[in-house]
Amino acid sequence: MIETILLLFGGAVMLFGALGILRFPDVYTRLHAATKCDTGGAMSIILALVLMMDAPALVRLKFLVLAFLIAMINPMVSHAIARGAYKYGVKPKVVVDMYAWDNP
Amino acid sequence: MSRIPFYLKERLENLRERVLHERFEASKLPVWERIILTWAPLLAFWVVISANLEPRNLFLGATVTLIIASFMRDMLTEDIRRTGHVLEKLLYFTFLYLPQYLIIMAFRLIESNLKVAKNVIFLDIHPGIVKIKTDLHSDTGVTILANSITLTPGTLTLDVSKKLGETYLYVHWIDLETLNREKAGEKIKGDIEEWLKKVFW
């Protein structure tokens, strides 16, 4: 029961993340959709797999290590991409840009 | 101070730096405790990743991780606040702080997923980049805070800058509400910074 809910939630979140990458206007808002939806969707699918699988406990713990690594590395990668895009010169479509005030 | 000759001044500076360094080193834990505190997570990681419990495999893992832990004994314990006893701190961390953090972050992650879905459907975005100040200074603390901010609803960390002993974060906010630094910091960081200030400096 709960694993079905987790699988459906993960699939729906991944779908909305893909839609967000298509619909949002610039790099930074697209990164919002990519990071959050990938992390949440992948983690809920992994949790569903942990609950569903009939395997020894150590193999399930491996899946939890995978979830931890995804949750730790995914925000870091999005941070690196956003900073690299800003340094390369991609202008964000924003109302206020305090980063440009401090780094003219 | 200005009357002191140049070479004496230089030696005085060196001495002051050495005293600072020695005091910092003396306030740390003893060496073997640091080695054990680094060794235990590494060995647990080895057991989980290799996933067989034969004595030969365990012995190999213990040897290799002990060598690595004796080299990198400051890796995990350097940025943790030094108050109280080690065991007390460890028990507090495993039974009180870690579950609290996991529960906070799980609910925030679900909320942020739903918010991104709402933004995708209605496209009611109003983005801006704001600058907020944090009270954390250590590398591990700032890293965990930036990652948590990225996973909370509607915010994404762009850059970190350390100036004059203060740490600032630049945050891309998808639904800009306020420009005031304190109010924005309260809204963005929430209770995660309170939690992190108990563990890291």
Short mmCIF file of N, CA, C and O in Angstrom, two decimals, chain B residues 24-25 27-41 69 71-83 86 89-90 93 138-141 199-201:
data_model
loop_
_atom_site.label_atom_id
_atom_site.label_comp_id
_atom_site.label_asym_id
_atom_site.label_seq_id
_atom_site.Cartn_x
_atom_site.Cartn_y
_atom_site.Cartn_z
N PHE B 24 44.54 26.25 19.87
CA PHE B 24 43.54 25.56 19.05
C PHE B 24 43.77 24.06 19.06
O PHE B 24 42.83 23.27 19.21
N GLU B 25 45.04 23.65 18.96
CA GLU B 25 45.34 22.22 18.97
C GLU B 25 45.03 21.61 20.33
O GLU B 25 44.56 20.47 20.41
N SER B 27 42.75 22.45 22.43
CA SER B 27 41.33 22.34 22.76
C SER B 27 40.67 21.18 22.03
O SER B 27 39.49 20.93 22.23
N LYS B 28 41.44 20.46 21.18
CA LYS B 28 40.84 19.34 20.46
C LYS B 28 40.78 18.11 21.35
O LYS B 28 41.34 18.07 22.45
N LEU B 29 40.11 17.08 20.84
CA LEU B 29 40.07 15.80 21.53
C LEU B 29 41.43 15.13 21.45
O LEU B 29 42.24 15.49 20.61
N PRO B 30 41.71 14.15 22.34
CA PRO B 30 42.95 13.38 22.17
C PRO B 30 42.94 12.59 20.87
O PRO B 30 41.89 12.31 20.29
N VAL B 31 44.17 12.21 20.44
CA VAL B 31 44.33 11.69 19.09
C VAL B 31 43.54 10.40 18.89
O VAL B 31 42.85 10.22 17.88
N TRP B 32 43.65 9.47 19.87
CA TRP B 32 43.02 8.17 19.63
C TRP B 32 41.50 8.29 19.56
O TRP B 32 40.84 7.60 18.80
N GLU B 33 40.91 9.25 20.31
CA GLU B 33 39.46 9.43 20.22
C GLU B 33 39.05 9.94 18.84
O GLU B 33 38.06 9.50 18.26
N ARG B 34 39.87 10.86 18.31
CA ARG B 34 39.56 11.36 16.97
C ARG B 34 39.66 10.24 15.94
O ARG B 34 38.82 10.13 15.04
N ILE B 35 40.71 9.39 16.09
CA ILE B 35 40.88 8.30 15.14
C ILE B 35 39.70 7.34 15.20
O ILE B 35 39.15 6.93 14.17
N ILE B 36 39.22 7.03 16.43
CA ILE B 36 38.10 6.10 16.54
C ILE B 36 36.83 6.72 15.98
O ILE B 36 36.06 6.07 15.28
N LEU B 37 36.63 8.01 16.25
CA LEU B 37 35.43 8.68 15.75
C LEU B 37 35.41 8.74 14.23
O LEU B 37 34.35 8.78 13.61
N THR B 38 36.57 8.78 13.59
CA THR B 38 36.58 8.74 12.12
C THR B 38 36.50 7.31 11.61
O THR B 38 35.96 7.07 10.54
N TRP B 39 37.06 6.36 12.41
CA TRP B 39 37.16 4.98 11.94
C TRP B 39 35.78 4.32 11.89
O TRP B 39 35.48 3.57 10.96
N ALA B 40 34.93 4.61 12.90
CA ALA B 40 33.65 3.92 12.97
C ALA B 40 32.73 4.17 11.76
O ALA B 40 32.24 3.20 11.17
N PRO B 41 32.54 5.43 11.32
CA PRO B 41 31.71 5.62 10.13
C PRO B 41 32.32 5.01 8.87
O PRO B 41 31.59 4.45 8.04
N ALA B 69 41.84 6.40 8.48
CA ALA B 69 41.39 7.22 9.61
C ALA B 69 42.57 7.85 10.35
O ALA B 69 42.47 8.97 10.84
N PHE B 71 45.29 8.82 8.99
CA PHE B 71 45.74 9.98 8.21
C PHE B 71 44.78 11.14 8.34
O PHE B 71 45.19 12.27 8.55
N MET B 72 43.47 10.86 8.19
CA MET B 72 42.49 11.93 8.07
C MET B 72 41.65 12.04 9.32
O MET B 72 40.44 12.08 9.27
N ARG B 73 42.32 12.15 10.49
CA ARG B 73 41.55 12.09 11.74
C ARG B 73 40.77 13.37 12.01
O ARG B 73 39.87 13.38 12.83
N ASP B 74 41.08 14.46 11.33
CA ASP B 74 40.34 15.70 11.56
C ASP B 74 39.17 15.88 10.60
O ASP B 74 38.50 16.90 10.64
N MET B 75 38.93 14.87 9.75
CA MET B 75 37.97 15.09 8.67
C MET B 75 36.56 15.32 9.20
O MET B 75 35.88 16.24 8.77
N LEU B 76 36.11 14.51 10.15
CA LEU B 76 34.72 14.60 10.58
C LEU B 76 34.54 15.44 11.83
O LEU B 76 33.49 16.03 12.03
N THR B 77 35.56 15.48 12.70
CA THR B 77 35.33 16.09 14.02
C THR B 77 35.82 17.52 14.11
O THR B 77 35.69 18.12 15.17
N GLU B 78 36.38 18.07 13.03
CA GLU B 78 37.02 19.37 13.16
C GLU B 78 36.01 20.50 13.36
O GLU B 78 36.21 21.39 14.17
N ASP B 79 34.88 20.43 12.64
CA ASP B 79 33.96 21.55 12.62
C ASP B 79 32.87 21.46 13.68
O ASP B 79 31.96 22.27 13.68
N ILE B 80 32.97 20.48 14.57
CA ILE B 80 31.91 20.31 15.57
C ILE B 80 32.24 21.15 16.79
O ILE B 80 33.39 21.26 17.20
N ARG B 81 31.22 21.78 17.35
CA ARG B 81 31.37 22.64 18.52
C ARG B 81 31.94 21.86 19.69
O ARG B 81 31.51 20.74 19.96
N ARG B 82 32.91 22.45 20.40
CA ARG B 82 33.56 21.70 21.48
C ARG B 82 32.98 22.08 22.83
O ARG B 82 33.49 22.93 23.53
N THR B 83 31.85 21.47 23.17
CA THR B 83 31.30 21.66 24.52
C THR B 83 30.88 20.30 25.04
O THR B 83 30.38 19.46 24.29
N VAL B 86 32.37 13.80 25.03
CA VAL B 86 32.18 13.21 23.71
C VAL B 86 30.96 12.30 23.69
O VAL B 86 30.12 12.38 22.78
N LYS B 89 27.67 14.06 23.83
CA LYS B 89 27.42 14.73 22.56
C LYS B 89 26.96 13.73 21.50
O LYS B 89 26.02 13.99 20.74
N LEU B 90 27.62 12.55 21.49
CA LEU B 90 27.29 11.53 20.50
C LEU B 90 25.86 11.02 20.70
O LEU B 90 25.10 10.87 19.74
N PHE B 93 23.43 13.56 19.63
CA PHE B 93 23.40 13.67 18.17
C PHE B 93 22.58 12.55 17.55
O PHE B 93 21.70 12.79 16.73
N SER B 138 32.02 27.57 9.95
CA SER B 138 32.83 26.42 9.53
C SER B 138 32.38 25.92 8.16
O SER B 138 31.26 26.17 7.73
N ASP B 139 33.30 25.22 7.47
CA ASP B 139 33.01 24.78 6.11
C ASP B 139 31.87 23.78 6.07
O ASP B 139 30.96 23.89 5.25
N THR B 140 31.90 22.79 6.99
CA THR B 140 30.85 21.78 6.99
C THR B 140 29.49 22.39 7.28
O THR B 140 28.50 22.07 6.62
N GLY B 141 29.44 23.30 8.26
CA GLY B 141 28.18 23.92 8.60
C GLY B 141 27.59 24.72 7.45
O GLY B 141 26.41 24.60 7.14
N VAL B 199 25.20 22.09 16.68
CA VAL B 199 26.20 21.05 16.41
C VAL B 199 27.50 21.64 15.87
O VAL B 199 28.58 21.34 16.36
N PHE B 200 27.39 22.49 14.83
CA PHE B 200 28.59 23.03 14.19
C PHE B 200 28.82 24.47 14.63
O PHE B 200 27.89 25.14 15.03
N TRP B 201 30.07 24.93 14.50
CA TRP B 201 30.34 26.32 14.86
C TRP B 201 30.34 27.21 13.64
O TRP B 201 30.34 26.72 12.53
#
